[in-house]
Amino acid sequence: MAVQEDTQGASFIQGQAVIWLIGGLLLVAAIALLLPDVRGMLGNSPILQGVLTIVLGVGGCIGYFWASNIVLDKVIFPAKGANAGKNINRANMVRPWLFIFPAFAALGLYLAYPVVGSFIRSLYDRSGDTFIGFGNYAWLMQDSEFQQAVFNNILWALVVPAGSTFFGLVAAQLTDRLSWGNIAKSLIFMPMAISFVGASLIWKFVYANDADIGIVNAFREWVFGADSVDPLQVSFWNNFFLMFILIWIQTGFAMVILSAALRGIPEETVEAAIVDGASPLQVFFKIKVPQIMGTIVVVWTTITILVLKVFDIVYTMTGGNFGTQILPSYMFEFMFRDDGRATAVAFVIMLIVTPVMVWNIIQARKEMR
Amino acid sequence: MANLKLKDVAKVYGGQVEVLKDIDLDIETGELIVFVGPSGCGKSTLLRMIAGLEQISGGTLEIDGMVVNDVPPSERGIAMVFQSYALYPHMTVYDNMAFALQIAKKSKEEIDRAVRAAADKLQLTEYLDRLPKALSGGQRQRVAIGRSIVRDPKVYLFDEPLSNLDAALRVATRIEIAQLKEQMPDSTMIYVTHDQVEAMTLASRIVVLDALKDNGYKYSIAQVGTPLELYETPNSEFVARFIGSPAMNLLEGEIVATGETTTLRTRLGAGTITSNVPSRPEDQGAQVKVGIRPEDAVATDSEDFAFSGKVEVEERLGEVTLLYFERGAGQNDPVIAKLPGIHPGMRGNTVKLTADPAKVHIFQDGTSLLYR
Amino acid sequence: MANLKLKDVAKVYGGQVEVLKDIDLDIETGELIVFVGPSGCGKSTLLRMIAGLEQISGGTLEIDGMVVNDVPPSERGIAMVFQSYALYPHMTVYDNMAFALQIAKKSKEEIDRAVRAAADKLQLTEYLDRLPKALSGGQRQRVAIGRSIVRDPKVYLFDEPLSNLDAALRVATRIEIAQLKEQMPDSTMIYVTHDQVEAMTLASRIVVLDALKDNGYKYSIAQVGTPLELYETPNSEFVARFIGSPAMNLLEGEIVATGETTTLRTRLGAGTITSNVPSRPEDQGAQVKVGIRPEDAVATDSEDFAFSGKVEVEERLGEVTLLYFERGAGQNDPVIAKLPGIHPGMRGNTVKLTADPAKVHIFQDGTSLLYR
Amino acid sequence: GGHLAFAPGEGDFNWDSYNSFAEQYDLSGQSLSITGPWTGQDKDLVDSVIAYFEEATGAEVEYSGSDSFESDFVIAAEAGNPPQMAVFPQPGLMADMARQGNLVALPDGTGDWLRENYAAGESWVSLGTVDDTMYGFPYKIDVKSLVWYVPEAFEEAGYEVPETLEALKELTDQIVADGGTPWCIGLGSGAATGWPATDWVEDMMLRTQPPETYDAWVANELPFDSPEVVNAIEEFGYFARNDDYVSGGAEAVASTDFRDSPGGLFEVPPQCYMHKQATFIPTFFPEGTELGLDVDFFYFPAYEGEDLGQPVLGAGTLFVRTEESDVTAAFLDFLQTPIAHELWMAQSGFLTPYTEVNPDVFPTDTQRALNEILTNATTFRFDGSDLMPGEIGAGAFWTGMVDYVTGEDAEAVGAAIQERWEAIQ
Amino acid sequence: MDNIAGRKSSLNWAVNLSVIFLVLLWIIPTVGLLVSSFRDRDQISASGWWLAPFSAEQAYRARTSTEATPEGDIFVVTGNVFEESEATGTLSAFGVRSIAPGEFTVGTVADLGDGESLSIAENGDYEFRTPEEPGRRGQRIYFTAETPPEFTLENYETVLGAGGMAQAFINTLTVTIPATIIPILIAAFAAYALAWMQFPMRGLLIALVVGLLVVPLQLALVPLLRLHTEWGIGRSFLGVWMAHTGFGLPLAIYLLRNYMVGLPRDIIESAKVDGATDFQVFTKIVLPLSFPALASFAIFQFLWTWNDLLVAKVFLPDGDQAMVMTRKIADDLLGSRGGDWGILASAAFVSIAVPLLVFFTMQRYLVRGLLAGSVK
Ligand SMILES: Nc1ncnc2c1ncn2[C@@H]1O[C@H](COP(=O)(O)OP(=O)(O)OP(=O)(O)O)[C@@H](O)[C@H]1O
Ligand SMILES: Nc1ncnc2c1ncn2[C@@H]1O[C@H](COP(=O)(O)OP(=O)(O)OP(=O)(O)O)[C@@H](O)[C@H]1O
Ligand SMILES: [Mg+2]
Ligand SMILES: [Mg+2]
């Protein structure tokens, strides 16, 4: 199977990529032209404006790296003259900072700064004038809806990454050797392309409390002759029905990454296990899965983090009713009304992820050793 | 503890690429068979077919009298040691060795006993708790072997098990394998290697694979025999050059006298050289290749020599000295002589070579006169 | 085109792990120096320090009289061939070779000329458009070498360049490197290898690294010399056993007569054996090790032998036969004799060995009597 | 500016008011940005009204609508660049914004103008007033106390439009007895699920308690778990929590989308006979449904026994401004011309308490009748949940109602909401 | 591996079947939506989408026309029910009461009392006889008909035809393309530095990146918008790019660094010996070799920004000039047509078309295998 992929040369791949990119842009332009009111607008040419802004944005970014390097090497520490060697060394000491500067500037500004600001805000009351210490947190602790949201959220953080990773792994493994595997993969990946709002819509259909609209109820009626129920009101289990939506979306992500990892497993180890008498299931769970554990961690982490940030599904499907509240959507109840409490909830969310982070940092440390 | 019978075995990849054809081979219980052959000739493929990792496209494979073409690998009672070791990177040495037994649902004690016995035999006891990445190459190799031993299989398959080791380790591990074989006189082993020395020292019989004459891409068995048979009486130029390092020198020549022994004149020599290979009267005047192994070549001062040339490169290995001669315009492979001891300053000298009649081989159209 | 001077060079990893110490070495323009030593002794580290990929922790490194400790790799005028080839997988062979020149902003024509010349020299012309993964191991190796040639560097560094090749290719490539060196008599080369034969055949001088006596984890230079110097007159047990394969046999013995030549009696022998190594009167009765290379051991019928034992294992390689003797209770490494020719059926026989006085080495406390 | 929907000077419109307004202002070159909750068809309609303002003054107006207008406005305000004017559907949020200093008071005298020209003017003034300052100008009103039905379905079954709440309950039982389902109730609305129930409860409050009690409730002077409120909730529960009374059973109430809910009226055979919802709901009727012909409404009646008159519950939108400028003042002035109301009235879905407008411009009798409900109201009360603080009116109240219809006790629900309310004070 | 002897074909079957099952499970919801997007609102609520391809018996209502021809004392109204309603297909029964739409069989004459009678022929022609002249409202007729499957493009026309959709499309691209490329570019440099360059505090910075992965976006919106306003960027494309860059960076750095660390050290050192500076090593060696990882992340970031609503809402100005598709659909289309599932469905499909296109074209780069050949 490696043979197939290797037949393409790398430069060929890159050439292809460029062709695809140009082709894609042309296609997009063509689609745009087909839309009726584009032609009219070509007069003040928003496409041209769009292209211009894109070129400026991306170009500016490339320009920074390119120019700053030139300045560093040619102007500040020129590799010429008496202390060329020293200059080169100095330039090399500065360069890492040059490389990470934009990233960390952006991280600091867009993430670290709001985090600090928000934390301070969470210590103030509703109006933002009175310092109340951990009052908001204390209030949250006794709020029963908050307690439920925390419980549900922990459930989400456990079930969704596990489910997505599991299905992703199974899909990656099973489709790997199928002649139509790529098609299957594409179909399983498709939900990734659907926005959360679109996905909620799709699932509203599936779960509709009407055997004439919702396939779940139609199925129940057809098989068991049961009356239609509202899956989203089945207490406790409705959480899982909502989680399944996110699993359905994220499986594609897990599958794509894990499939690449599975291909990286040396085939001999698998063959050795077969000769050792392992069944396909044993080969999968005892040989393959442990070997891609690192990738599984990455996938798991990414999805966990996503889960803790996503509120759209609960928000649009149940609005947090029927005992399905989770922290991000709970936070929305306060957002713009009582920012003190909203930010406090946000910090509770971050707290929940902390174990995952710590685990990751430990993992990264191990790797570096 | 098993004998293998390959009958007309063939392998076709993807319905088109024929790789192996007409493989007929009987392997007796307790033998250690070595497969050698040029890279890409299908040695691994053959091994993998025996293991069941590759479907057999034609012919039958019998183990202990039972046709096993369609028996899955796990039920063939074989163990395989891969070129890349194929250790399970996430398991300790102990678990690597125990894996097959755990799969077979053996009892804890039984597993422990088998693993510790094997570890003992291979001096791995103190590494049992380590992961493979914390082992040196040689240790990994031994774990791979240990993994096969614990299962006590009927047949062992080794696919170039030593090719990733450095020279010193290779020698040591080779000897270990030889001793292992000796401790288990009833087990059948099949061993693939590129390495001359391994083949010669380990094999009870060597199987040489070569391209079929009619088609350069299909391979079959060229010769089967004990190492010394192959060394002393190769049946073809191919086998002759393949066994022995550096390869046998082949000099173009002509038969000038036939009979119990044969007298030859080479193109690059003066005078004649005699071979103990008998020939028929009708061979008189036939164009043949005269084969002399580098180590059989002796420098001579007499005017009766089979080859004479200027030493182009001289490699002094201490114990022996290799002399490389240019063969003449347009011909690439040098003639090589291996002289015992140290001979400094030979470079640029013209040396004349001849050989003992017992050690002169004759090939006509690629086939040895002995075997026609 | 450069000479290198290492003065008191040391390497400490992470402020704690001392790896190398007191490395003093002068390398002349045009030399081909080979570093050998046990695995993990710091050969690669030394090479990487010369390349500038690793900071030098102590001492100075001069290239052409200039201290380059703080000069980055790109400015040192060196080229390096990595053990793993380290070809750029996304570039064609041509681009791989042209890369350094493009970085150096050479003109298109100049680059083309240099690349084609190198490709020609290495017979790579027809592969110039391929990607590395479409090449065989030997070809990749040649590309890696070609990549260094085009830059016409002052110093070439090779880190075990052949260790990933199979035996046949290794021989061929080794000879190519030797020829390459000959074509470029002015270039300085430093070569790291594990392989005896490579070291012996390629080196103008060999540098043997060994653990310092006081500390098993710090390494330094044990001996420097031409291959034959090291083979014939090793300064220590370590070098003696390290150079030559199989390793030299060391037999425990006692000096029984001193003078221009020395007479010894071994523990496992009967009678005496003479060595051409001179000794002082005060050596009389000293406990020493008597060193005899396997290839120097000769079977004898006389009662005057240095060693006698039962043949445990017999390896017939065709050209030579290796005999392994057990040394006696509790001692692991066998005594080995390498006899020319084929000697079937020796196994189980008791054989007596002795050696030519010119080839008998004497070591006291690990050091050769010649060098004290 | 778009094209003008009605040529000036034609029809029954008060063109004079337009002309005098046009003479008064010349704002060419100025621009005005407005955001509001109206999207889609409503956006087209408001644009058509704005077009006349642009035509009259020469100013450029950009209206942008959003379904999540509230959070958009808050974000824009927090970030310091809010639109010049905005349309608030919820007085509660407007009050929050005003207290945070994001809004600018309306010109002096606006209150007096409202008292004079709007029916039940005082209640409109108090609606737009926060802490004695007037910020919101009411424009475009919805009436909520309506029950929609299919006249032919009533005819075929022989039902009469009930005049009293007692009669309505009788009719409900009658329908059940005939084997039909009387009501379609749907509370589903994504994140806002539950709000339609608040309208029910408010209507029930007005039908069981005097308006003063209603006001006290809205101001939380009467706690949410007081017997009065609990009773109103249970009055709603009388309809919604009875499996026989609602299409799909009580369970379906919480999950059926309020937009899908009226669909049951039009099925064959009908899934329900009545649907209580505000004036905007015809947008969600099946295509081609003709008001007055295929579907009609009646006033959600009051208890005969309670003697509380004909209370009407309504909602509406308030124009606010975030800067004091000529152009915003001019626009507010424009909203005080009859023409600004008539233009929208003449199209669809617009009710106004403005007494100066000419009701003849309504395209259908139905709409005229609707407007009459508004003008005839003896008691008019604004939607209570919109007046409560956001956490309650657009949060706890909603979810509390969902909890109630899915089985929780009215008292417990009331207590939970009250607790929440106390927590934010 | 594919040729293991004795592998049971039943296993193959099992694999095929389970993949089919999985795929079905995964696409059924989407298929449902797709089918629904071709149906109109009434059809959607009338029958399940899985019944769409079949003809269905359905009840309809029609109203007789109000034009009557007097015939003696009675008035006769004729017409065709199919013309008076949206029904098609073949008539099976009719009635005059909503609760019993199939009361009478076709061809019979239904006596409605009060001297009124109604008959309907198979082809839908009806004859209504009444003693009174009909008023504005005609007589209701209910009937059941076997309706053939029917699909419509109307929903798509509505969505695509909505004013400003084309502009929204271009705006979305203007947002997504730089919002995909810029963070990848910046992250790639940082990831390289964190993976392969030596400098103090490197470990700390890596930990920081992992830590920042979890910051909830919502937290950052308002403070950042305020910041943008202070800087004079306000709400603009530049602002939205910067925001997406900031929010996308932690994951980008995390994934890319993880990949780059795995590149063979020898190759990078070899380039250094060849004279390349860090910048050159990065652009000429590391970047091309990281192509699979870059492509994967590009796809994900593209999908996220394409489907993003929140960031666009906060950081782009209101109004059509900068309206992106998600916002157009969510606020403009759905707001006013919340209950119209057909429109919602087609809107969803319109918005996933481009991401799918991107995925299918980029999919082939998601596999590893570029490194083969660099090492033995
Ligand atoms: N899946 C395959 N499809 C087509 N041809 C294949 C396949 N696998 C192997 N081959 C071909 O079969 C031939 C034999 O391969 P095999 O690996 O058995 O050679 P080998 O003798 O083990 O070589 P080496 O000594 O290099 O290991 C090769 O020419 C190879 O190209
Ligand atoms: N980054 C490092 N930190 C600490 N110790 C190191 C590091 N890199 C190498 N070493 C140690 O330095 C010693 C020398 O390593 P080096 O790779 O130079 O050995 P070598 O002689 O090339 O071995 P080999 O023959 O196996 O290639 C080893 O013991 C190794 O463990
Ligand atoms: Mg092989
Ligand atoms: Mg090394």
PDB file of C-alpha atoms in Angstrom, chain A residues 45-140:
ATOM      1  CA  SER A  45     -15.394  44.607  -8.903  1.00  0.00           C
ATOM      2  CA  PRO A  46     -15.593  43.072  -5.448  1.00  0.00           C
ATOM      3  CA  ILE A  47     -13.700  40.077  -6.787  1.00  0.00           C
ATOM      4  CA  LEU A  48     -10.823  42.309  -7.664  1.00  0.00           C
ATOM      5  CA  GLN A  49     -11.039  43.895  -4.254  1.00  0.00           C
ATOM      6  CA  GLY A  50     -11.187  40.495  -2.637  1.00  0.00           C
ATOM      7  CA  VAL A  51      -8.135  39.286  -4.528  1.00  0.00           C
ATOM      8  CA  LEU A  52      -6.333  42.474  -3.711  1.00  0.00           C
ATOM      9  CA  THR A  53      -7.039  42.230   0.001  1.00  0.00           C
ATOM     10  CA  ILE A  54      -6.014  38.587  -0.001  1.00  0.00           C
ATOM     11  CA  VAL A  55      -2.762  39.346  -1.747  1.00  0.00           C
ATOM     12  CA  LEU A  56      -2.067  42.178   0.641  1.00  0.00           C
ATOM     13  CA  GLY A  57      -2.831  40.117   3.718  1.00  0.00           C
ATOM     14  CA  VAL A  58      -0.856  37.052   2.783  1.00  0.00           C
ATOM     15  CA  GLY A  59       1.877  39.030   1.081  1.00  0.00           C
ATOM     16  CA  GLY A  60       2.357  41.215   4.098  1.00  0.00           C
ATOM     17  CA  CYS A  61       2.849  38.188   6.256  1.00  0.00           C
ATOM     18  CA  ILE A  62       5.387  36.561   3.946  1.00  0.00           C
ATOM     19  CA  GLY A  63       7.053  39.908   3.566  1.00  0.00           C
ATOM     20  CA  TYR A  64       7.652  40.190   7.296  1.00  0.00           C
ATOM     21  CA  PHE A  65       9.575  36.947   7.521  1.00  0.00           C
ATOM     22  CA  TRP A  66      11.521  37.538   4.393  1.00  0.00           C
ATOM     23  CA  ALA A  67      12.445  41.129   5.073  1.00  0.00           C
ATOM     24  CA  SER A  68      13.236  40.677   8.739  1.00  0.00           C
ATOM     25  CA  ASN A  69      15.655  37.906   7.860  1.00  0.00           C
ATOM     26  CA  ILE A  70      17.331  40.008   5.247  1.00  0.00           C
ATOM     27  CA  VAL A  71      17.656  42.881   7.680  1.00  0.00           C
ATOM     28  CA  LEU A  72      19.075  40.590  10.317  1.00  0.00           C
ATOM     29  CA  ASP A  73      21.618  38.977   8.024  1.00  0.00           C
ATOM     30  CA  LYS A  74      22.614  41.891   5.876  1.00  0.00           C
ATOM     31  CA  VAL A  75      22.170  44.982   7.980  1.00  0.00           C
ATOM     32  CA  ILE A  76      22.325  44.307  11.695  1.00  0.00           C
ATOM     33  CA  PHE A  77      24.795  41.452  11.779  1.00  0.00           C
ATOM     34  CA  PRO A  78      26.369  41.289   8.334  1.00  0.00           C
ATOM     35  CA  ALA A  79      28.298  38.091   7.728  1.00  0.00           C
ATOM     36  CA  LYS A  80      31.212  40.066   6.435  1.00  0.00           C
ATOM     37  CA  GLY A  81      34.181  41.890   7.696  1.00  0.00           C
ATOM     38  CA  ALA A  82      36.281  41.211  10.723  1.00  0.00           C
ATOM     39  CA  ASN A  83      33.770  39.594  13.018  1.00  0.00           C
ATOM     40  CA  ALA A  84      31.796  37.669  10.444  1.00  0.00           C
ATOM     41  CA  GLY A  85      31.779  34.536  12.559  1.00  0.00           C
ATOM     42  CA  LYS A  86      30.600  36.367  15.631  1.00  0.00           C
ATOM     43  CA  ASN A  87      27.962  38.172  13.673  1.00  0.00           C
ATOM     44  CA  ILE A  88      26.591  34.978  12.270  1.00  0.00           C
ATOM     45  CA  ASN A  89      26.399  33.536  15.723  1.00  0.00           C
ATOM     46  CA  ARG A  90      24.643  36.578  17.028  1.00  0.00           C
ATOM     47  CA  ALA A  91      22.219  36.539  14.151  1.00  0.00           C
ATOM     48  CA  ASN A  92      21.491  32.920  14.941  1.00  0.00           C
ATOM     49  CA  MET A  93      20.743  33.786  18.529  1.00  0.00           C
ATOM     50  CA  VAL A  94      18.252  36.396  17.449  1.00  0.00           C
ATOM     51  CA  ARG A  95      16.622  34.417  14.674  1.00  0.00           C
ATOM     52  CA  PRO A  96      14.473  32.072  16.761  1.00  0.00           C
ATOM     53  CA  TRP A  97      12.832  35.093  18.307  1.00  0.00           C
ATOM     54  CA  LEU A  98      12.248  36.483  14.871  1.00  0.00           C
ATOM     55  CA  PHE A  99      10.544  33.259  13.898  1.00  0.00           C
ATOM     56  CA  ILE A 100       8.306  33.004  16.901  1.00  0.00           C
ATOM     57  CA  PHE A 101       7.617  36.675  17.350  1.00  0.00           C
ATOM     58  CA  PRO A 102       4.479  36.961  15.205  1.00  0.00           C
ATOM     59  CA  ALA A 103       3.025  33.772  16.593  1.00  0.00           C
ATOM     60  CA  PHE A 104       3.575  34.646  20.198  1.00  0.00           C
ATOM     61  CA  ALA A 105       2.607  38.237  19.708  1.00  0.00           C
ATOM     62  CA  ALA A 106      -0.681  37.024  18.310  1.00  0.00           C
ATOM     63  CA  LEU A 107      -1.074  34.403  21.018  1.00  0.00           C
ATOM     64  CA  GLY A 108      -0.324  36.878  23.718  1.00  0.00           C
ATOM     65  CA  LEU A 109      -2.650  39.477  22.363  1.00  0.00           C
ATOM     66  CA  TYR A 110      -5.504  37.301  21.251  1.00  0.00           C
ATOM     67  CA  LEU A 111      -5.481  34.682  23.945  1.00  0.00           C
ATOM     68  CA  ALA A 112      -3.261  35.435  26.894  1.00  0.00           C
ATOM     69  CA  TYR A 113      -4.304  39.039  27.312  1.00  0.00           C
ATOM     70  CA  PRO A 114      -8.044  38.311  27.261  1.00  0.00           C
ATOM     71  CA  VAL A 115      -7.528  35.444  29.657  1.00  0.00           C
ATOM     72  CA  VAL A 116      -5.860  37.685  32.185  1.00  0.00           C
ATOM     73  CA  GLY A 117      -8.369  40.457  31.585  1.00  0.00           C
ATOM     74  CA  SER A 118     -11.242  38.063  31.913  1.00  0.00           C
ATOM     75  CA  PHE A 119      -9.927  36.585  35.070  1.00  0.00           C
ATOM     76  CA  ILE A 120      -9.844  39.989  36.651  1.00  0.00           C
ATOM     77  CA  ARG A 121     -13.312  40.663  35.341  1.00  0.00           C
ATOM     78  CA  SER A 122     -14.566  37.456  36.912  1.00  0.00           C
ATOM     79  CA  LEU A 123     -13.700  38.867  40.313  1.00  0.00           C
ATOM     80  CA  TYR A 124     -16.097  41.758  39.870  1.00  0.00           C
ATOM     81  CA  ASP A 125     -19.844  41.879  40.115  1.00  0.00           C
ATOM     82  CA  ARG A 126     -22.446  42.227  37.428  1.00  0.00           C
ATOM     83  CA  SER A 127     -21.834  45.891  36.781  1.00  0.00           C
ATOM     84  CA  GLY A 128     -18.083  45.517  36.824  1.00  0.00           C
ATOM     85  CA  ASP A 129     -17.546  48.186  39.504  1.00  0.00           C
ATOM     86  CA  THR A 130     -17.447  46.237  42.704  1.00  0.00           C
ATOM     87  CA  PHE A 131     -14.747  43.779  43.556  1.00  0.00           C
ATOM     88  CA  ILE A 132     -16.298  40.695  45.055  1.00  0.00           C
ATOM     89  CA  GLY A 133     -13.389  38.291  45.104  1.00  0.00           C
ATOM     90  CA  PHE A 134     -14.519  34.809  44.317  1.00  0.00           C
ATOM     91  CA  GLY A 135     -18.129  35.698  44.862  1.00  0.00           C
ATOM     92  CA  ASN A 136     -19.128  34.756  41.367  1.00  0.00           C
ATOM     93  CA  TYR A 137     -17.494  31.383  41.721  1.00  0.00           C
ATOM     94  CA  ALA A 138     -19.175  30.830  45.048  1.00  0.00           C
ATOM     95  CA  TRP A 139     -22.521  31.689  43.545  1.00  0.00           C
ATOM     96  CA  LEU A 140     -21.927  29.279  40.684  1.00  0.00           C
TER      97      LEU A 140
END
